[in-house]
Coordinates of C-alpha atoms in Angstrom, one line a residue:
M1013 CA 35.8 79.0 279.5
A1014 CA 38.6 81.2 280.5
V1015 CA 40.1 79.9 283.5
K1016 CA 39.6 82.5 286.0
K1017 CA 42.3 84.3 287.8
A1018 CA 44.9 82.2 287.4
A1019 CA 48.3 82.3 288.0
L1020 CA 49.2 83.3 292.1
T1021 CA 46.2 84.7 293.6
V1022 CA 46.7 86.4 296.6
I1023 CA 44.2 86.9 299.5
K1024 CA 44.6 88.7 302.9
S1025 CA 43.5 85.3 305.6
D1026 CA 41.5 83.0 305.6
A1027 CA 39.0 84.4 307.3
A1028 CA 39.3 87.1 304.2
I1029 CA 36.5 84.3 302.3
S1030 CA 33.1 84.3 302.1
G1031 CA 32.1 82.1 304.3
K1032 CA 31.0 79.7 301.5
H1033 CA 34.6 79.5 301.2
R1034 CA 36.4 79.2 304.6
T1035 CA 38.5 76.7 305.3
S1036 CA 38.8 75.1 309.4
A1037 CA 42.4 74.8 310.7
Q1038 CA 40.9 70.5 311.2
N1039 CA 40.7 70.0 307.3
L1040 CA 43.8 71.5 307.2
T1041 CA 47.0 69.3 305.4
Q1042 CA 50.6 70.1 305.8
V1043 CA 52.3 68.5 302.6
P1044 CA 54.8 66.0 304.1
N1045 CA 57.8 66.6 304.5
Y1046 CA 57.8 70.5 303.1
P1047 CA 57.3 73.8 305.9
K1048 CA 55.3 74.0 307.7
K1049 CA 53.4 76.8 305.8
L1050 CA 52.6 74.6 302.1
V1051 CA 48.8 72.6 303.2
I1052 CA 46.2 71.0 301.6
Y1053 CA 42.4 71.3 301.8
Q1054 CA 38.8 72.1 300.6
L1055 CA 36.7 74.0 300.2
A1056 CA 32.2 73.0 300.6
A1057 CA 31.8 74.6 297.2
S1058 CA 34.4 72.5 294.9
P1059 CA 34.6 69.0 295.2
F1060 CA 39.1 69.5 294.7
W1061 CA 42.2 70.3 297.0
W1062 CA 42.8 73.5 297.1
V1063 CA 47.0 74.5 298.3
R1064 CA 48.3 77.6 300.5
Y1065 CA 51.2 78.9 300.7
Y1066 CA 52.4 81.9 302.8
A1067 CA 55.0 83.2 301.0
D1068 CA 56.0 87.0 301.0
G1069 CA 54.2 88.4 303.2
K1070 CA 51.2 86.9 301.5
I1071 CA 49.1 84.0 301.3
L1072 CA 49.4 82.1 297.9
R1073 CA 46.3 79.8 296.8
R1074 CA 45.4 77.7 293.9
S1075 CA 42.8 75.0 292.8
T1076 CA 45.1 71.9 292.3
K1077 CA 41.6 70.7 289.9
E1078 CA 42.7 67.1 291.9
T1079 CA 39.8 65.4 293.9
D1080 CA 42.7 63.0 294.9
K1081 CA 44.3 63.3 298.1
R1082 CA 47.2 61.7 296.4
R1083 CA 47.4 64.2 293.1
A1084 CA 46.6 67.5 295.1
F1085 CA 50.2 66.7 297.4
A1086 CA 52.2 66.3 293.7
F1087 CA 50.5 69.7 292.3
A1088 CA 51.1 70.9 295.7
K1089 CA 55.0 70.2 295.8
D1090 CA 54.9 71.2 292.4
F1091 CA 53.4 74.0 293.1
Y1092 CA 56.2 75.6 295.9
D1093 CA 59.1 74.9 293.8
E1094 CA 57.7 77.5 291.0
V1095 CA 56.5 80.1 293.9
N1096 CA 60.2 79.6 295.1
Y1097 CA 61.3 80.1 291.7
R1098 CA 59.4 83.2 291.1
Q1099 CA 60.6 84.4 294.1
R1100 CA 64.4 83.9 293.0
Q1101 CA 64.4 86.0 289.7
G1102 CA 62.0 88.6 291.6
Y1103 CA 59.1 88.8 289.4
V1104 CA 55.9 89.3 291.6
L1105 CA 53.9 86.6 293.1
N1106 CA 49.9 87.7 292.0
S1107 CA 48.1 87.2 289.7
R1108 CA 49.1 91.2 288.1
A1109 CA 52.0 88.7 286.6
G1110 CA 49.7 88.0 284.0
F1111 CA 48.5 88.4 280.5
E1112 CA 47.7 91.9 281.3
Q1113 CA 50.4 92.7 282.7
C1114 CA 52.9 91.5 280.3
A1115 CA 50.8 92.9 277.6
N1116 CA 51.2 96.5 278.8
A1117 CA 54.7 95.7 278.8
V1118 CA 54.7 95.8 275.6
I1119 CA 52.8 98.2 274.6
E1120 CA 55.3 100.3 276.8
Q1121 CA 58.4 99.2 274.4
Q1122 CA 56.5 100.5 271.6
D1123 CA 55.5 103.6 272.7
A1124 CA 59.7 103.6 272.9
K1125 CA 60.2 102.4 269.6
V1126 CA 57.9 104.6 268.3
Q1127 CA 59.8 107.2 270.3
R1128 CA 63.5 105.6 267.7
K1129 CA 60.5 106.1 265.3
E1130 CA 62.1 101.8 264.6
M1131 CA 57.8 101.7 264.8
S1132 CA 55.4 103.5 262.9
E1133 CA 52.9 106.0 265.4
M1134 CA 49.4 104.6 263.0
M1135 CA 51.2 100.1 263.8
Q1136 CA 51.2 101.7 267.4
Q1137 CA 48.0 102.9 267.3
N1138 CA 46.4 100.4 265.9
D1139 CA 48.0 98.1 267.9
K1140 CA 46.6 100.0 271.7
Y1141 CA 42.6 99.4 269.6
R1142 CA 43.4 95.8 269.3
L1143 CA 45.1 95.3 272.8
H1144 CA 41.8 96.7 274.3
K1145 CA 38.6 95.5 272.0
E1146 CA 39.3 92.3 271.8
V1147 CA 42.3 90.6 272.5
L1148 CA 42.5 91.4 277.1
P1149 CA 38.6 90.9 277.3
Y1150 CA 38.9 87.6 275.9
F1151 CA 42.5 86.2 277.5
R1152 CA 42.5 89.2 280.3
E1153 CA 41.4 86.2 282.9
Y1154 CA 43.6 83.4 281.8
D1155 CA 46.7 81.5 283.1
L1156 CA 49.8 82.2 280.4
K1157 CA 50.0 78.2 281.7
N1158 CA 46.6 77.4 280.3
I1159 CA 46.9 79.9 277.4
D1160 CA 47.5 76.7 274.1
Y1161 CA 47.1 75.5 271.4
F1162 CA 43.1 75.6 271.3
V1163 CA 42.9 78.4 273.1
I1164 CA 44.4 80.9 271.0
E1165 CA 41.6 78.7 268.6
G1166 CA 38.7 79.7 270.5
F1167 CA 40.5 83.7 270.3
I1168 CA 40.8 83.7 266.3
N1169 CA 37.5 81.3 265.8
K1170 CA 34.9 83.5 268.6
L1171 CA 36.1 86.8 265.4
G1172 CA 35.1 85.0 262.5
K1173 CA 31.8 84.2 264.2
D1174 CA 32.5 88.7 264.6
K1175 CA 33.5 88.8 260.8
L1176 CA 36.5 90.2 260.7
T1177 CA 38.2 89.3 257.8
P1178 CA 41.9 87.3 257.8
P1179 CA 43.7 90.1 257.2
T1180 CA 41.9 91.2 260.4
I1181 CA 42.4 88.6 262.0
S1182 CA 45.6 87.5 261.4
N1183 CA 46.7 91.1 262.7
Y1184 CA 45.2 90.5 266.1
V1185 CA 46.4 86.9 266.2
G1186 CA 50.4 88.6 265.8
L1187 CA 49.2 90.9 268.4
V1188 CA 49.3 88.0 271.4
R1189 CA 53.0 86.1 269.8
K1190 CA 53.7 89.4 270.6
I1191 CA 52.8 89.4 274.6
L1192 CA 53.3 85.7 274.9
S1193 CA 56.7 86.0 273.5
Y1194 CA 57.2 88.0 276.1
A1195 CA 55.6 86.2 278.9
Q1196 CA 58.5 83.6 277.4
R1197 CA 61.7 85.9 278.2
K1198 CA 60.0 86.5 281.0
G1199 CA 60.3 83.6 281.8
F1200 CA 56.5 83.8 283.3
I1201 CA 56.2 80.5 280.0
Q1202 CA 58.7 78.6 279.3
A1203 CA 58.2 78.2 275.9
V1204 CA 55.2 80.1 273.2
P1205 CA 52.4 77.5 272.4
Q1206 CA 52.7 76.7 268.7
I1207 CA 49.3 79.3 267.4
P1208 CA 47.0 78.4 264.5
K1209 CA 47.9 79.7 260.9
V1210 CA 45.5 81.9 259.7
K1211 CA 44.9 81.5 256.0
K1212 CA 45.3 85.1 253.9
V1213 CA 42.4 85.1 250.7
D1214 CA 43.3 88.6 249.1
A1215 CA 39.9 90.1 249.1
P1216 CA 40.4 93.3 247.1
R1217 CA 38.2 96.5 247.3
G1218 CA 35.7 97.1 244.6
W1219 CA 36.9 100.3 242.2
F1220 CA 35.1 102.0 240.2
T1221 CA 34.1 103.0 236.3
P1222 CA 34.1 105.6 235.0
R1223 CA 30.2 105.6 234.4
Q1224 CA 30.4 104.7 238.3
Y1225 CA 33.0 107.3 239.3
Y1226 CA 31.4 110.3 237.3
Q1227 CA 27.5 108.6 239.6
L1228 CA 29.3 109.0 242.8
W1229 CA 30.8 112.3 242.4
K1230 CA 27.7 113.8 241.2
C1231 CA 25.3 112.7 243.9
A1232 CA 28.0 113.8 246.1
G1233 CA 27.7 117.5 244.8
A1234 CA 23.7 116.8 244.8
L1235 CA 23.7 116.7 248.5
V1236 CA 25.8 119.1 249.9
G1237 CA 24.7 121.2 252.5
E1238 CA 22.1 118.6 253.7
T1239 CA 21.6 116.5 257.0
W1240 CA 21.7 112.8 255.9
E1241 CA 20.4 109.7 258.6
V1242 CA 21.4 106.7 258.9
R1243 CA 18.5 103.9 260.7
K1244 CA 17.9 100.0 261.8
W1245 CA 15.1 98.4 261.2
T1246 CA 14.6 95.1 261.3
N1247 CA 13.0 93.7 258.3
A1248 CA 9.7 90.2 257.7
K1249 CA 12.7 88.2 258.0
G1250 CA 13.5 89.4 261.9
E1251 CA 17.7 90.3 259.7
E1252 CA 18.4 93.7 261.7
E1253 CA 19.4 96.1 258.5
S1254 CA 20.5 99.9 258.0
F1255 CA 19.7 101.8 255.5
V1256 CA 19.9 105.9 254.8
C1257 CA 17.2 108.4 254.4
E1258 CA 17.2 112.4 254.4
R1259 CA 15.9 113.4 258.4
Q1260 CA 13.1 114.6 258.6
T1261 CA 11.9 118.0 259.8
E1262 CA 8.5 117.6 260.0
K1263 CA 6.4 114.6 259.4
P1264 CA 4.4 113.9 256.6
K1265 CA 0.5 114.6 255.2
R1266 CA -0.6 110.8 254.9
A1267 CA 1.4 107.3 255.3
T1268 CA 4.0 106.7 252.8
A1269 CA 5.9 102.9 252.9
L1270 CA 9.1 105.4 253.7
S1271 CA 7.7 106.8 256.3
K1272 CA 6.5 103.9 257.9
K1273 CA 9.6 101.9 257.7
I1274 CA 11.1 105.1 258.9
A1275 CA 8.9 104.8 262.0
A1276 CA 9.5 101.1 262.8
S1277 CA 12.5 101.9 262.6
K1278 CA 15.2 103.4 264.7
L1279 CA 17.7 106.3 264.7
M1280 CA 21.8 105.6 264.6
R1281 CA 23.6 109.2 263.8
R1282 CA 23.0 111.6 261.6
V1283 CA 25.5 112.9 258.9
Q1284 CA 26.3 115.9 257.4
M1285 CA 26.3 116.1 253.9
T1286 CA 29.6 118.5 253.2
A1287 CA 31.4 119.4 250.2
D1288 CA 34.9 118.3 251.9
L1289 CA 33.9 115.2 251.4
Y1290 CA 32.8 116.0 247.2
N1291 CA 36.9 117.8 246.7
L1292 CA 37.8 114.1 248.0
I1293 CA 36.9 111.4 245.8
V1294 CA 37.8 114.0 242.3
F1295 CA 41.7 114.3 244.9
M1296 CA 41.3 110.6 245.7
K1297 CA 41.3 109.8 242.2
N1298 CA 43.7 111.3 241.7
S1299 CA 46.5 111.4 243.4
F1300 CA 47.4 107.1 244.7
I1301 CA 46.6 107.9 248.2
R1302 CA 45.8 106.4 251.3
P1303 CA 42.7 107.7 253.4
T1304 CA 45.4 107.6 256.0
D1305 CA 47.0 110.4 254.2
I1306 CA 43.7 112.5 254.1
K1307 CA 43.1 112.8 257.5
W1308 CA 47.0 114.0 258.6
M1309 CA 47.7 115.4 254.6
Q1310 CA 48.1 119.5 256.3
H1311 CA 49.4 121.9 253.5
K1312 CA 53.4 121.9 254.4
H1313 CA 53.0 118.9 252.6
V1314 CA 51.2 119.7 249.8
E1315 CA 53.9 121.7 246.6
A1316 CA 52.3 122.4 243.2
I1317 CA 54.3 122.0 240.1
R1318 CA 53.4 123.7 236.3
G1319 CA 56.4 122.4 233.8
E1320 CA 56.5 120.7 231.7
H1321 CA 53.5 118.8 233.1
T1322 CA 51.6 119.8 235.9
Y1323 CA 50.8 118.1 239.2
L1324 CA 50.8 117.9 243.2
R1325 CA 53.9 116.8 245.6
L1326 CA 52.9 114.9 248.4
S1327 CA 55.4 114.5 250.4
L1328 CA 53.4 112.9 253.2
P1329 CA 54.0 111.1 256.7
T1330 CA 55.4 108.2 256.9
S1331 CA 52.8 105.8 255.8
K1332 CA 53.1 101.4 256.1
K1333 CA 56.9 101.7 255.6
H1334 CA 56.4 104.8 253.0
D1335 CA 58.2 107.5 252.3
K1336 CA 58.6 108.9 248.6
P1337 CA 56.8 112.3 248.0
I1338 CA 53.9 111.1 245.5
V1339 CA 52.8 112.9 242.3
T1340 CA 49.6 113.1 241.2
M1341 CA 47.0 113.7 238.0
E1342 CA 46.3 117.5 236.8
K1343 CA 43.1 117.5 237.7
A1344 CA 44.6 117.3 241.5
V1345 CA 46.0 120.7 241.3
A1346 CA 42.8 122.4 240.4
V1347 CA 40.4 120.4 243.0
Y1348 CA 43.5 120.7 245.8
E1349 CA 42.7 125.2 244.6
R1350 CA 39.0 124.9 245.3
Q1351 CA 39.5 122.7 248.8
R1352 CA 42.0 124.9 249.3
A1353 CA 39.1 128.5 248.7
M1354 CA 36.3 127.1 250.2
Y1355 CA 38.5 128.3 253.8
Y1356 CA 40.7 130.6 253.6
S1357 CA 40.9 133.8 251.3
E1358 CA 45.0 134.2 249.8
D1359 CA 44.2 137.8 248.4
K1360 CA 44.2 138.5 252.4
K1361 CA 47.1 138.2 254.7
E1362 CA 45.3 137.1 257.7
N1363 CA 43.0 134.4 255.9
Q1364 CA 46.1 133.0 254.7
A1365 CA 46.1 128.5 254.6
K1366 CA 49.0 128.5 257.4
P1367 CA 51.6 125.3 256.4
D1368 CA 50.1 123.0 260.2
D1369 CA 46.1 124.0 258.5
Y1370 CA 45.3 120.7 257.5
V1371 CA 44.0 119.9 254.5
F1372 CA 40.6 118.0 254.6
L1373 CA 37.9 118.8 257.0
P1374 CA 40.4 122.0 258.9
E1375 CA 37.7 122.5 261.6
Y1376 CA 39.5 119.3 263.4
S1377 CA 41.9 121.1 263.9
K1378 CA 43.3 118.7 267.4
K1379 CA 45.8 116.2 266.2
D1380 CA 43.2 113.5 268.8
K1381 CA 41.0 113.9 266.9
R1382 CA 41.8 113.6 263.1
G1383 CA 40.5 110.5 263.3
N1384 CA 36.9 112.6 263.6
A1385 CA 37.2 113.7 260.8
L1386 CA 38.3 110.7 258.7
T1387 CA 35.0 108.2 260.3
S1388 CA 33.3 112.2 259.4
L1389 CA 34.3 111.6 255.7
Q1390 CA 34.0 107.5 255.3
R1391 CA 30.1 108.5 257.2
Q1392 CA 28.9 111.1 254.4
F1393 CA 30.8 108.4 251.4
G1394 CA 28.9 105.6 252.8
V1395 CA 25.5 107.8 252.3
V1396 CA 26.6 108.7 248.7
L1397 CA 27.5 105.0 248.4
S1398 CA 24.1 104.3 249.6
K1399 CA 22.2 106.8 247.3
T1400 CA 23.5 105.6 244.2
G1401 CA 24.0 101.3 244.6
L1402 CA 26.9 101.2 244.9
E1403 CA 27.8 99.8 248.9
T1404 CA 29.4 96.4 246.3
G1405 CA 30.9 95.6 243.3
A1406 CA 30.6 93.8 241.1
R1407 CA 31.5 90.1 242.3
G1408 CA 30.7 91.1 246.0
E1409 CA 33.1 93.1 246.4
E1410 CA 32.5 95.8 249.3
R1411 CA 33.5 99.2 248.2
T1412 CA 34.9 101.8 251.3
L1413 CA 36.3 105.2 250.7
Y1414 CA 39.8 103.1 250.3
S1415 CA 37.8 102.0 246.1
L1416 CA 38.7 105.2 245.0
R1417 CA 42.2 104.3 245.3
H1418 CA 42.0 101.3 244.2
T1419 CA 40.6 103.5 241.0
C1420 CA 43.3 105.9 240.9
I1421 CA 45.5 102.6 240.1
M1422 CA 42.9 100.7 238.2
Y1423 CA 43.1 103.7 236.2
R1424 CA 46.6 104.3 235.4
L1425 CA 46.9 100.1 234.0
L1426 CA 44.1 100.8 231.7
Y1427 CA 44.4 103.3 230.5
G1428 CA 47.9 104.5 231.5
D1429 CA 50.8 105.2 228.3
G1430 CA 53.3 103.2 228.9
V1431 CA 53.5 103.2 233.0
D1432 CA 55.5 100.2 234.0
L1433 CA 54.9 98.7 237.1
L1434 CA 57.4 99.6 239.3
T1435 CA 57.1 103.2 238.7
L1436 CA 53.1 103.0 239.6
A1437 CA 54.0 100.7 242.8
R1438 CA 56.6 104.2 244.1
N1439 CA 53.9 106.2 243.3
A1440 CA 51.6 105.0 245.2
R1441 CA 53.7 103.5 248.5
T1442 CA 53.8 99.9 248.1
S1443 CA 54.7 96.9 246.3
P1444 CA 54.6 95.4 242.4
E1445 CA 53.8 92.3 244.2
M1446 CA 51.2 94.9 246.0
I1447 CA 49.9 95.7 242.7
D1448 CA 49.7 92.6 241.3
R1449 CA 47.6 90.4 244.1
F1450 CA 44.9 93.3 245.2
Y1451 CA 45.3 96.0 242.0
A1452 CA 45.7 94.1 239.2
S1453 CA 43.5 91.2 239.7
H1454 CA 40.9 92.7 239.2
L1455 CA 41.9 93.5 235.5
E1456 CA 40.8 91.2 232.8
G1457 CA 42.6 90.5 229.1
E1458 CA 39.5 92.3 227.8
M1459 CA 39.7 95.2 228.8
N1460 CA 43.1 95.9 227.6
I1461 CA 41.4 93.5 224.1
G1462 CA 43.4 96.3 222.0
L1463 CA 47.4 95.1 223.5
L1464 CA 47.0 92.2 223.5
Q1465 CA 46.2 92.6 219.7
S1466 CA 48.7 95.0 218.9
K1467 CA 51.6 93.5 216.6
R1468 CA 55.7 94.7 216.2
N1469 CA 56.1 96.9 213.1
K1470 CA 58.2 94.6 210.9
M1471 CA 62.0 95.3 211.9
K1472 CA 63.5 97.2 208.0
K1473 CA 66.3 94.6 207.1
P1474 CA 70.0 96.6 207.5
T1475 CA 71.2 98.5 204.5
D1476 CA 75.5 98.6 203.9

């Protein structure tokens, strides 16, 4: 249970306390050999002694958590020393000098790092999201001094119950560590508490075999222009689950199993299927890019190269500290041109693609709306996965839009002729280690049986 409003809580006067908690002159006890402003007292609603001290024009109070008067005196003396130390250091004395204040200060510091190009804007946005989504709601009411190993462990357990993956939990804990480190540097706590380790278990996303990939883009093409609904219902076991169905514009003439299921369900969202997704599926399978690259990719980042080899050179914004251009497979060129032709007529000057126009779903033209563009594509892809029954892989691994990047890399590992791991990793803006852990982990010996059974040609004996 969180410790409510820790630190040095400020009250205007005893009269500000409700009648249930009001103190009186009869039960105020001065701490011996200390200033008269330092007293302990009891409240009708609490079994513990409380300490009160007047400093900087404020009345500061805190529960001693002690029922013994002698130990309450000892606590009051420590409280007095703490208040004076904070005054000497110029620290604020009220509860604002707590976890939330330190968290906001960390975010401000990181904003400055983004300006200096020492930190990516994406990492900063992720930290802001984590802070307001889970971190502040859990830690806001804790006294910084009361945050220890077990409090953080409780936070980790809470995230686990919310079904977050170990890598995601580790990111949340990393943000908590940053905030506590800042609190230590400011002198709010003496040391950063020991933090539980979150064991990271690699969970590679699923990829698509050629047959499954064919199913995906064929289905995506067939659904263009349709509106599908994501609905939630309670199954026979009493468990909530979601399903997708085509939007019902008319009431069916006769009841069917599906119509009964729809009637008993609740609408979560409607999803408009677009040709952008159809093109995106092919583009990602041939370009090595991440879904977040799609969000920010503009026409100025794309250059078509035609020569001995035909490909796109993608000079995308920095992602995960990688800034080198990506070169695509030849098929990506035709897909890009098809996508551009959907929105622009290159033979008309007034309707040509501008460098700053976004490639996919360009109607989301404002920077702060590009997240909505990616969400729309992800939701459309979710409908296609549900419709084709490809939500999970053979081993139960989850499939998302990111799985198309995995598919692209897997196809190079399986079908590329002599592609070395370093070249592949650099072009995909990752490391050989990550390729091995998250992409090549799907490789099995049988997939490259020809290579395993191949033999070198016998070397000819040198002749004079």
